[in-house]
């Protein structure tokens, strides 16, 4: 801790704001209070941030020179002897509001309490910083404020006033002061309704009027006013009393004084003026009940009202209509209204008349069925207010009167029958809904139909109905979810054939359409506004749409009419078809051949040869023998029998032949639906020959080559058994490769050579080229020029031998394939890096020479002048030295 500074210096620093210290503050200026009121003086310490409570001492001086102890927050016996009795009674007490703030309360202020009050805080700081005390002056005035009700009211809540809704209300009170100081009065009227008080209208100390919450509109409209009467009278006027104006009224007056630009409330007094009771207006409305009227006649209802008001009140009458007496949502409909200006608002068929002062009649012309329901009238009484305003003083609603409209209900019968019943799927179904006995349907009656589908359940006869289509009164057809898409596709057709007949047609009946169907015929009656109202619904008996469901059966039997023995003959096979539970079938036939495949292709493969569709159109499928385009024939012998012939058979035609038959049913005329498919038993072509046996093998002298080298592959055909003249045999040779170490990928055709010597080569995406040539009658050479990395893999050849028969025709033998030979392609490292090294050395040499040339040119031309000057300077120095 430093040495304490002199007090004058601290005060100077405090006023200049050069240091911060503790400051005790009380209200500035002086406080004015009236005898008998309560004095409250707050005191707080600024710039105090301690965690504990600050101690405060209060002292009092009548003149401001000599202070005596009054009260303390930390010392009980601090107060002087003259104040201890008031301290014990609680007339003088301290109330702490915060750790650094306290309030001094002096109740029932007396003239002797006028003087100076000082608030101080004891300090234990070694360094004095700030102001530790502050003083305020208190003035005590005599009670000179007078407040009274006019006329004087008895003790308690005041006099009692009874008013009716809409009657005027006036309340008065007097307020005056005889204070020697220049004071101002503020006055406000309060209403206590229940336990809450509400401000009605207030006059401020500046002489301004402020309406309370909820009274703004009435104040600006002139219905609620506050006027002065004489010098000390204040009158509250209400032009038209409302139910909310009931309660106890009192007049509250406060006295204010202005000290040093700030307003202080000296005292406040209130007086109960009156208790106002608003008597409700008696109002009743009655309408006759249980009225029955015939359709087309007039309905006359009267609304009789009873009230105790005989003054200037105006009624407002409204007639309501509802289907039910309890008025369900969306609520009753307004038929007619007579406003408070006696103007009638109604529709052309409804009239509202004023028979006398207490009776109002409703007249409905040309009654129809839609007028049946419950009628009620609502009456509201209005009284005029200020500025042409109106106030509702009472309202009442009559009990609903039931009105029954009798009319001649349409009488007719509905019959539903099935004119066309399906026997199979995709058949046509037609239902007709007929209206009979239309005696009462003449005139303004219209009939429409609604179709329903019901899926019968097994446990009982009940059904879950689904809407198919509904026809509105304006002939608009609405589809249900079940029929919406099929109606758009033209599969469901709804029509009206005659005035009394509606039809429903299913163009293609499916399994899902089996079930019960019924129709509902609705009668509609035209209303006076041109609309249609439904008057009756008549249901037909259901009609069941059902047919026995059995699986389609299709059987195909193939046979060979004549035995088959040698190649070159004609092969013939017939297929006989039989079917059950298929409507009007037509058949399509596909001839398939199951031929043995090579060992590289896996199991036997089935090829499609020729087909004939249900419209008798023949098409070749996978028949690839160009020399025998007309060698196969498929024809229809009968509706259920087909014949297949193959002329000039070859040995390669050996295999198992079948008929794949598909039955089709007609749908929608020219369309067909697949009903069933069946495969016949196989007929085998097996040539028993003793001719030569051919074998094929592949070898290569270069199974491993370097990239860019030549690869040679030889395909050698060997003949075993009977010796053949070389001119009597020829070969179709094809080369394949499988680009993998195993045989798990599909073979790729490289090149082929037919028996006539025509070579065909497949397209390749890399640079290497292929050549295929015949080296001899039984030897064929495939060469890969400039082998690339992509040329590795398993190579094999496929050979199809052709042998000339004794008759001079060529017969194709079974195709044979050789075993594969694996070819690998390696990279030549020296050749791979030779050209990049030469290019790198060449580029380096060129760049070096170019750098030298640029340096020489720069030094020769750009720096030539500077070098000459330097030489001249040297010669000049040498001359000077010699001199």
Short mmCIF file of C-alpha atoms in Angstrom, two decimals, residues 175-568:
data_model
loop_
_atom_site.label_atom_id
_atom_site.label_comp_id
_atom_site.label_asym_id
_atom_site.label_seq_id
_atom_site.Cartn_x
_atom_site.Cartn_y
_atom_site.Cartn_z
CA UNK A 175 -60.23 17.95 -6.02
CA UNK A 176 -58.44 21.09 -4.67
CA UNK A 177 -55.16 21.93 -2.90
CA UNK A 178 -54.08 24.82 -0.60
CA UNK A 179 -50.33 24.07 -0.69
CA UNK A 180 -48.09 27.15 -0.27
CA UNK A 181 -45.87 25.76 -3.06
CA UNK A 182 -46.67 25.75 -6.73
CA UNK A 183 -48.04 22.21 -7.16
CA UNK A 184 -50.00 20.46 -9.93
CA UNK A 185 -52.87 17.99 -9.71
CA UNK A 186 -53.31 14.81 -11.81
CA UNK A 187 -56.64 12.92 -11.85
CA UNK A 188 -57.81 9.60 -13.24
CA UNK A 189 -61.04 7.58 -13.12
CA UNK A 190 -60.68 3.90 -12.30
CA UNK A 191 -63.14 1.02 -12.69
CA UNK A 192 -62.90 -2.07 -10.50
CA UNK A 193 -64.66 -5.04 -12.07
CA UNK A 194 -64.09 -8.19 -10.12
CA UNK A 195 -60.63 -8.12 -8.54
CA UNK A 196 -58.86 -6.06 -11.23
CA UNK A 197 -58.74 -2.28 -11.60
CA UNK A 198 -58.84 -0.64 -15.01
CA UNK A 199 -58.03 2.95 -15.94
CA UNK A 200 -60.92 4.59 -17.77
CA UNK A 201 -59.70 8.15 -18.45
CA UNK A 202 -56.87 10.22 -16.94
CA UNK A 203 -55.94 13.93 -16.78
CA UNK A 204 -52.16 14.37 -16.45
CA UNK A 205 -50.35 17.07 -14.50
CA UNK A 206 -49.70 18.85 -17.82
CA UNK A 207 -53.47 18.96 -18.50
CA UNK A 208 -53.60 16.21 -21.15
CA UNK A 209 -56.27 13.50 -21.42
CA UNK A 210 -55.28 9.83 -21.88
CA UNK A 211 -57.89 7.07 -22.32
CA UNK A 212 -57.26 3.74 -20.65
CA UNK A 213 -56.74 0.42 -22.46
CA UNK A 214 -59.89 -0.56 -24.33
CA UNK A 215 -61.40 2.94 -24.17
CA UNK A 216 -59.42 4.56 -26.99
CA UNK A 217 -62.11 4.10 -29.65
CA UNK A 218 -64.91 5.23 -27.38
CA UNK A 219 -62.89 8.28 -26.28
CA UNK A 220 -62.08 9.36 -29.84
CA UNK A 221 -65.71 8.77 -30.81
CA UNK A 222 -66.90 11.07 -27.99
CA UNK A 223 -68.72 8.36 -26.06
CA UNK A 224 -66.36 8.66 -23.03
CA UNK A 225 -65.41 12.20 -21.87
CA UNK A 226 -63.81 13.99 -18.92
CA UNK A 227 -64.91 17.57 -18.28
CA UNK A 228 -64.15 20.17 -15.61
CA UNK A 229 -67.04 21.66 -13.65
CA UNK A 230 -66.17 24.95 -12.01
CA UNK A 231 -62.74 25.37 -10.46
CA UNK A 232 -62.46 22.04 -8.66
CA UNK A 233 -65.05 19.69 -10.23
CA UNK A 234 -64.27 16.79 -12.60
CA UNK A 235 -67.04 14.91 -14.45
CA UNK A 236 -66.78 11.51 -16.20
CA UNK A 237 -69.47 11.12 -18.93
CA UNK A 238 -70.40 7.93 -20.76
CA UNK A 239 -72.85 8.48 -23.62
CA UNK A 240 -74.11 4.86 -23.94
CA UNK A 241 -73.45 2.45 -21.13
CA UNK A 242 -72.23 -1.01 -22.09
CA UNK A 243 -72.13 -4.23 -20.16
CA UNK A 244 -68.38 -3.73 -19.64
CA UNK A 245 -69.09 -0.43 -17.80
CA UNK A 246 -70.49 -2.23 -14.77
CA UNK A 247 -68.37 -2.00 -11.58
CA UNK A 248 -67.11 0.31 -8.82
CA UNK A 249 -65.76 3.69 -9.90
CA UNK A 250 -63.35 5.81 -7.91
CA UNK A 251 -61.57 9.10 -8.44
CA UNK A 252 -57.79 9.07 -7.85
CA UNK A 253 -55.98 12.44 -7.42
CA UNK A 254 -52.21 12.90 -7.08
CA UNK A 255 -50.27 16.10 -6.26
CA UNK A 256 -46.99 16.86 -8.04
CA UNK A 257 -44.21 19.44 -7.71
CA UNK A 258 -41.32 20.26 -10.00
CA UNK A 259 -37.85 20.54 -8.38
CA UNK A 260 -34.80 21.34 -10.52
CA UNK A 261 -36.50 20.10 -13.72
CA UNK A 262 -37.70 16.80 -12.21
CA UNK A 263 -41.28 16.00 -11.12
CA UNK A 264 -42.01 14.53 -7.69
CA UNK A 265 -45.31 13.03 -6.56
CA UNK A 266 -46.06 14.57 -3.18
CA UNK A 267 -49.12 12.56 -2.27
CA UNK A 268 -52.08 10.63 -3.72
CA UNK A 269 -55.69 10.36 -2.56
CA UNK A 270 -58.65 8.36 -3.87
CA UNK A 271 -62.38 8.41 -3.20
CA UNK A 272 -65.05 5.84 -4.13
CA UNK A 273 -67.70 7.60 -6.17
CA UNK A 274 -70.34 5.02 -7.14
CA UNK A 275 -71.05 1.39 -7.98
CA UNK A 276 -72.74 1.07 -11.37
CA UNK A 277 -74.96 -1.92 -12.17
CA UNK A 278 -75.96 -2.47 -15.84
CA UNK A 279 -79.32 -4.16 -16.16
CA UNK A 280 -79.52 -6.45 -19.25
CA UNK A 281 -82.21 -5.83 -21.84
CA UNK A 282 -84.91 -8.48 -21.95
CA UNK A 283 -85.26 -9.86 -25.49
CA UNK A 284 -86.92 -13.04 -26.79
CA UNK A 285 -87.53 -14.36 -30.32
CA UNK A 286 -90.07 -17.10 -31.12
CA UNK A 287 -90.77 -18.96 -34.40
CA UNK A 288 -93.59 -21.47 -34.91
CA UNK A 289 -92.58 -25.16 -35.16
CA UNK A 290 -93.38 -28.30 -37.14
CA UNK A 291 -94.49 -26.68 -40.37
CA UNK A 292 -95.37 -28.93 -43.34
CA UNK A 293 -95.69 -27.57 -46.86
CA UNK A 294 -96.23 -29.22 -50.22
CA UNK A 295 -93.64 -28.94 -52.96
CA UNK A 296 -94.27 -25.92 -55.22
CA UNK A 297 -96.28 -24.00 -52.58
CA UNK A 298 -95.29 -20.99 -50.41
CA UNK A 299 -93.71 -21.19 -46.95
CA UNK A 300 -94.72 -18.43 -44.49
CA UNK A 301 -92.92 -18.18 -41.12
CA UNK A 302 -93.19 -15.38 -38.52
CA UNK A 303 -90.63 -14.26 -35.95
CA UNK A 304 -92.24 -12.62 -32.89
CA UNK A 305 -89.98 -10.65 -30.53
CA UNK A 306 -90.56 -9.51 -26.93
CA UNK A 307 -88.48 -6.79 -25.18
CA UNK A 308 -88.70 -4.38 -22.24
CA UNK A 309 -87.13 -1.50 -24.19
CA UNK A 310 -89.49 1.22 -25.37
CA UNK A 311 -86.93 3.91 -26.18
CA UNK A 312 -85.16 4.55 -29.45
CA UNK A 313 -83.94 1.05 -30.28
CA UNK A 314 -83.76 -0.43 -33.75
CA UNK A 315 -84.03 -4.17 -34.40
CA UNK A 316 -81.93 -6.18 -36.85
CA UNK A 317 -83.58 -9.46 -37.93
CA UNK A 318 -81.79 -12.32 -39.73
CA UNK A 319 -83.35 -15.58 -40.90
CA UNK A 320 -81.14 -18.71 -40.96
CA UNK A 321 -81.58 -22.13 -42.59
CA UNK A 322 -79.86 -25.37 -41.56
CA UNK A 323 -80.26 -29.01 -42.51
CA UNK A 324 -80.01 -30.16 -38.87
CA UNK A 325 -81.19 -28.48 -35.66
CA UNK A 326 -77.75 -28.57 -34.01
CA UNK A 327 -76.19 -26.42 -36.76
CA UNK A 328 -73.18 -28.51 -37.76
CA UNK A 329 -70.19 -27.14 -39.64
CA UNK A 330 -70.02 -25.11 -41.82
CA UNK A 331 -72.98 -23.48 -40.07
CA UNK A 332 -76.43 -22.21 -41.03
CA UNK A 333 -77.11 -20.37 -44.27
CA UNK A 334 -78.48 -16.80 -44.27
CA UNK A 335 -81.80 -16.55 -46.13
CA UNK A 336 -82.80 -12.94 -45.53
CA UNK A 337 -81.81 -10.00 -43.31
CA UNK A 338 -83.49 -6.76 -42.22
CA UNK A 339 -80.81 -4.31 -41.04
CA UNK A 340 -81.27 -1.53 -38.49
CA UNK A 341 -81.96 0.91 -41.35
CA UNK A 342 -85.01 -1.24 -42.37
CA UNK A 343 -83.29 -2.39 -45.59
CA UNK A 344 -84.09 -5.96 -46.70
CA UNK A 345 -81.38 -8.25 -48.11
CA UNK A 346 -82.72 -11.48 -49.65
CA UNK A 347 -82.75 -13.70 -52.76
CA UNK A 348 -85.39 -13.57 -55.56
CA UNK A 349 -87.37 -16.51 -54.14
CA UNK A 350 -87.25 -15.28 -50.53
CA UNK A 351 -89.02 -12.19 -49.08
CA UNK A 352 -88.87 -10.59 -45.62
CA UNK A 353 -91.68 -8.32 -44.46
CA UNK A 354 -92.31 -6.22 -41.34
CA UNK A 355 -95.90 -6.92 -40.22
CA UNK A 356 -95.77 -4.75 -37.04
CA UNK A 357 -93.28 -3.51 -34.46
CA UNK A 358 -92.83 -6.93 -32.96
CA UNK A 359 -93.46 -9.39 -35.85
CA UNK A 360 -91.33 -10.19 -38.92
CA UNK A 361 -92.45 -12.64 -41.65
CA UNK A 362 -90.33 -14.85 -43.94
CA UNK A 363 -91.91 -15.90 -47.26
CA UNK A 364 -90.32 -18.63 -49.45
CA UNK A 365 -91.92 -19.07 -52.89
CA UNK A 366 -92.06 -22.27 -54.98
CA UNK A 367 -90.86 -24.58 -52.22
CA UNK A 368 -88.74 -27.54 -53.30
CA UNK A 369 -87.12 -30.47 -51.57
CA UNK A 370 -83.98 -28.49 -50.79
CA UNK A 371 -86.06 -26.13 -48.60
CA UNK A 372 -86.75 -28.89 -46.08
CA UNK A 373 -84.83 -28.26 -42.86
CA UNK A 374 -84.77 -26.02 -39.81
CA UNK A 375 -85.42 -22.28 -39.78
CA UNK A 376 -84.51 -19.81 -37.03
CA UNK A 377 -84.41 -16.04 -36.63
CA UNK A 378 -81.79 -13.93 -34.89
CA UNK A 379 -82.73 -10.50 -33.47
CA UNK A 380 -80.30 -7.77 -32.34
CA UNK A 381 -81.28 -4.42 -30.75
CA UNK A 382 -79.14 -1.37 -31.51
CA UNK A 383 -79.10 2.10 -29.94
CA UNK A 384 -77.51 5.16 -31.56
CA UNK A 385 -74.30 6.63 -30.14
CA UNK A 386 -72.09 9.65 -30.77
CA UNK A 387 -70.86 10.51 -34.26
CA UNK A 388 -73.43 8.25 -35.93
CA UNK A 389 -72.16 5.16 -34.16
CA UNK A 390 -74.36 2.29 -33.04
CA UNK A 391 -74.15 0.02 -30.01
CA UNK A 392 -75.69 -3.42 -29.70
CA UNK A 393 -77.62 -3.68 -26.42
CA UNK A 394 -79.22 -7.11 -26.76
CA UNK A 395 -79.50 -10.10 -29.11
CA UNK A 396 -81.48 -13.33 -29.10
CA UNK A 397 -81.94 -16.37 -31.35
CA UNK A 398 -85.13 -18.35 -31.59
CA UNK A 399 -85.36 -22.10 -31.34
CA UNK A 400 -85.23 -23.73 -34.81
CA UNK A 401 -88.53 -24.52 -36.46
CA UNK A 402 -88.68 -27.79 -38.44
CA UNK A 403 -90.09 -27.49 -41.97
CA UNK A 404 -91.06 -30.64 -43.86
CA UNK A 405 -91.52 -30.47 -47.64
CA UNK A 406 -93.68 -33.22 -49.11
CA UNK A 407 -93.11 -34.29 -52.71
CA UNK A 408 -93.88 -37.21 -55.04
CA UNK A 409 -90.83 -39.49 -54.87
CA UNK A 410 -89.76 -41.05 -58.21
CA UNK A 411 -90.83 -44.69 -58.41
CA UNK A 412 -88.91 -47.05 -60.69
CA UNK A 413 -87.13 -50.44 -60.75
CA UNK A 414 -83.62 -51.36 -61.87
CA UNK A 415 -82.62 -54.67 -63.51
CA UNK A 416 -79.09 -55.82 -64.42
CA UNK A 417 -78.39 -58.69 -66.81
CA UNK A 418 -75.34 -60.01 -68.67
CA UNK A 419 -75.95 -59.95 -72.42
CA UNK A 420 -72.52 -61.48 -73.16
CA UNK A 421 -70.76 -63.80 -70.71
CA UNK A 422 -67.08 -64.81 -71.17
CA UNK A 423 -66.13 -68.46 -71.50
CA UNK A 424 -62.38 -67.84 -71.56
CA UNK A 425 -59.99 -65.10 -70.66
CA UNK A 426 -59.87 -62.26 -73.20
CA UNK A 427 -63.52 -62.84 -74.14
CA UNK A 428 -66.02 -60.00 -74.36
CA UNK A 429 -68.24 -59.20 -71.36
CA UNK A 430 -71.28 -56.94 -71.65
CA UNK A 431 -73.66 -55.89 -68.85
CA UNK A 432 -76.89 -53.95 -69.34
CA UNK A 433 -78.57 -51.88 -66.59
CA UNK A 434 -82.23 -51.23 -67.47
CA UNK A 435 -84.66 -48.80 -65.77
CA UNK A 436 -88.27 -50.06 -65.65
CA UNK A 437 -91.60 -48.55 -64.48
CA UNK A 438 -90.69 -44.93 -65.19
CA UNK A 439 -94.14 -43.59 -64.39
CA UNK A 440 -92.93 -40.77 -62.18
CA UNK A 441 -89.81 -39.82 -64.15
CA UNK A 442 -91.49 -37.36 -66.49
CA UNK A 443 -90.85 -33.63 -66.41
CA UNK A 444 -87.77 -32.31 -64.67
CA UNK A 445 -86.37 -35.70 -63.58
CA UNK A 446 -83.12 -37.13 -64.95
CA UNK A 447 -81.60 -40.58 -64.28
CA UNK A 448 -77.91 -41.49 -64.17
CA UNK A 449 -76.02 -44.69 -63.41
CA UNK A 450 -73.10 -45.71 -61.20
CA UNK A 451 -71.25 -49.01 -61.74
CA UNK A 452 -69.62 -51.01 -58.92
CA UNK A 453 -67.44 -54.10 -58.76
CA UNK A 454 -67.51 -56.42 -55.74
CA UNK A 455 -65.06 -59.25 -55.05
CA UNK A 456 -66.99 -61.99 -53.26
CA UNK A 457 -65.43 -63.47 -50.14
CA UNK A 458 -65.44 -67.15 -49.34
CA UNK A 459 -66.54 -66.95 -45.70
CA UNK A 460 -69.75 -65.02 -46.40
CA UNK A 461 -71.70 -63.34 -49.16
CA UNK A 462 -70.51 -59.83 -48.35
CA UNK A 463 -68.30 -58.04 -50.84
CA UNK A 464 -65.89 -55.12 -50.80
CA UNK A 465 -67.25 -52.76 -53.46
CA UNK A 466 -65.05 -50.66 -55.73
CA UNK A 467 -66.28 -47.78 -57.84
CA UNK A 468 -65.90 -48.38 -61.56
CA UNK A 469 -67.62 -45.29 -62.98
CA UNK A 470 -70.16 -42.71 -61.84
CA UNK A 471 -72.31 -40.44 -63.98
CA UNK A 472 -73.22 -37.02 -62.60
CA UNK A 473 -76.43 -35.12 -63.30
CA UNK A 474 -74.71 -33.20 -66.14
CA UNK A 475 -73.76 -36.52 -67.83
CA UNK A 476 -70.12 -36.19 -66.72
CA UNK A 477 -68.51 -39.62 -66.29
CA UNK A 478 -65.99 -40.08 -63.47
CA UNK A 479 -63.81 -43.20 -63.39
CA UNK A 480 -62.68 -45.06 -60.29
CA UNK A 481 -59.09 -46.11 -59.63
CA UNK A 482 -59.78 -49.65 -60.80
CA UNK A 483 -61.10 -48.65 -64.23
CA UNK A 484 -59.32 -45.37 -64.95
CA UNK A 485 -56.38 -46.73 -66.97
CA UNK A 486 -58.32 -49.47 -68.75
CA UNK A 487 -61.01 -46.98 -69.77
CA UNK A 488 -58.33 -44.76 -71.32
CA UNK A 489 -56.96 -47.78 -73.21
CA UNK A 490 -60.45 -48.57 -74.56
CA UNK A 491 -60.76 -51.85 -72.66
CA UNK A 492 -63.66 -50.56 -70.49
CA UNK A 493 -66.54 -48.90 -72.34
CA UNK A 494 -69.44 -47.20 -70.51
CA UNK A 495 -72.34 -46.04 -72.65
CA UNK A 496 -76.04 -45.22 -72.69
CA UNK A 497 -77.71 -47.18 -75.47
CA UNK A 498 -81.29 -45.99 -74.91
CA UNK A 499 -83.15 -43.65 -72.59
CA UNK A 500 -83.73 -46.47 -70.14
CA UNK A 501 -80.66 -48.65 -70.72
CA UNK A 502 -77.02 -48.22 -69.66
CA UNK A 503 -74.31 -50.68 -70.77
CA UNK A 504 -70.86 -51.64 -69.51
CA UNK A 505 -68.53 -53.53 -71.86
CA UNK A 506 -65.20 -55.24 -71.10
CA UNK A 507 -63.42 -55.78 -74.39
CA UNK A 508 -60.89 -58.22 -72.98
CA UNK A 509 -61.93 -59.95 -69.79
CA UNK A 510 -59.06 -61.03 -67.53
CA UNK A 511 -58.82 -63.25 -64.49
CA UNK A 512 -58.92 -60.12 -62.28
CA UNK A 513 -62.32 -59.16 -63.71
CA UNK A 514 -64.10 -62.18 -62.24
CA UNK A 515 -66.50 -61.15 -59.48
CA UNK A 516 -69.86 -59.47 -58.85
CA UNK A 517 -71.12 -56.36 -60.62
CA UNK A 518 -74.11 -54.16 -59.81
CA UNK A 519 -75.44 -50.78 -60.89
CA UNK A 520 -77.12 -47.92 -59.01
CA UNK A 521 -79.58 -45.69 -60.89
CA UNK A 522 -80.03 -42.20 -59.39
CA UNK A 523 -82.96 -39.85 -60.04
CA UNK A 524 -82.15 -36.12 -60.14
CA UNK A 525 -84.65 -33.27 -59.82
CA UNK A 526 -84.02 -29.81 -61.29
CA UNK A 527 -83.96 -26.99 -58.74
CA UNK A 528 -85.14 -23.41 -59.16
CA UNK A 529 -81.54 -22.16 -59.65
CA UNK A 530 -80.99 -24.58 -62.55
CA UNK A 531 -78.97 -27.10 -60.54
CA UNK A 532 -79.84 -30.74 -59.99
CA UNK A 533 -80.49 -32.44 -56.65
CA UNK A 534 -80.46 -36.20 -56.15
CA UNK A 535 -83.83 -37.47 -55.01
CA UNK A 536 -83.46 -41.26 -55.00
CA UNK A 537 -81.03 -44.17 -55.51
CA UNK A 538 -82.15 -47.66 -56.60
CA UNK A 539 -79.74 -50.61 -56.45
CA UNK A 540 -79.83 -53.56 -58.82
CA UNK A 541 -79.17 -57.16 -57.87
CA UNK A 542 -75.58 -58.27 -58.50
CA UNK A 543 -74.54 -60.25 -61.57
CA UNK A 544 -71.65 -62.70 -61.22
CA UNK A 545 -69.06 -62.90 -63.98
CA UNK A 546 -67.24 -66.25 -63.72
CA UNK A 547 -65.87 -69.02 -65.91
CA UNK A 548 -64.03 -72.23 -64.95
CA UNK A 549 -60.32 -71.60 -64.71
CA UNK A 550 -58.15 -74.47 -66.02
CA UNK A 551 -54.55 -74.44 -67.07
CA UNK A 552 -53.81 -74.29 -70.77
CA UNK A 553 -52.50 -77.62 -72.17
CA UNK A 554 -50.35 -77.82 -75.31
CA UNK A 555 -48.83 -81.12 -76.58
CA UNK A 556 -46.51 -81.45 -79.60
CA UNK A 557 -45.51 -84.81 -81.14
CA UNK A 558 -42.82 -85.06 -83.83
CA UNK A 559 -42.34 -88.05 -86.12
CA UNK A 560 -40.30 -89.05 -89.16
CA UNK A 561 -42.55 -90.36 -91.99
CA UNK A 562 -39.73 -92.01 -94.02
CA UNK A 563 -36.49 -93.55 -92.75
CA UNK A 564 -33.33 -91.56 -93.31
CA UNK A 565 -30.04 -93.32 -94.05
CA UNK A 566 -27.36 -91.43 -96.04
CA UNK A 567 -26.17 -87.90 -96.70
CA UNK A 568 -27.57 -86.17 -99.75
#
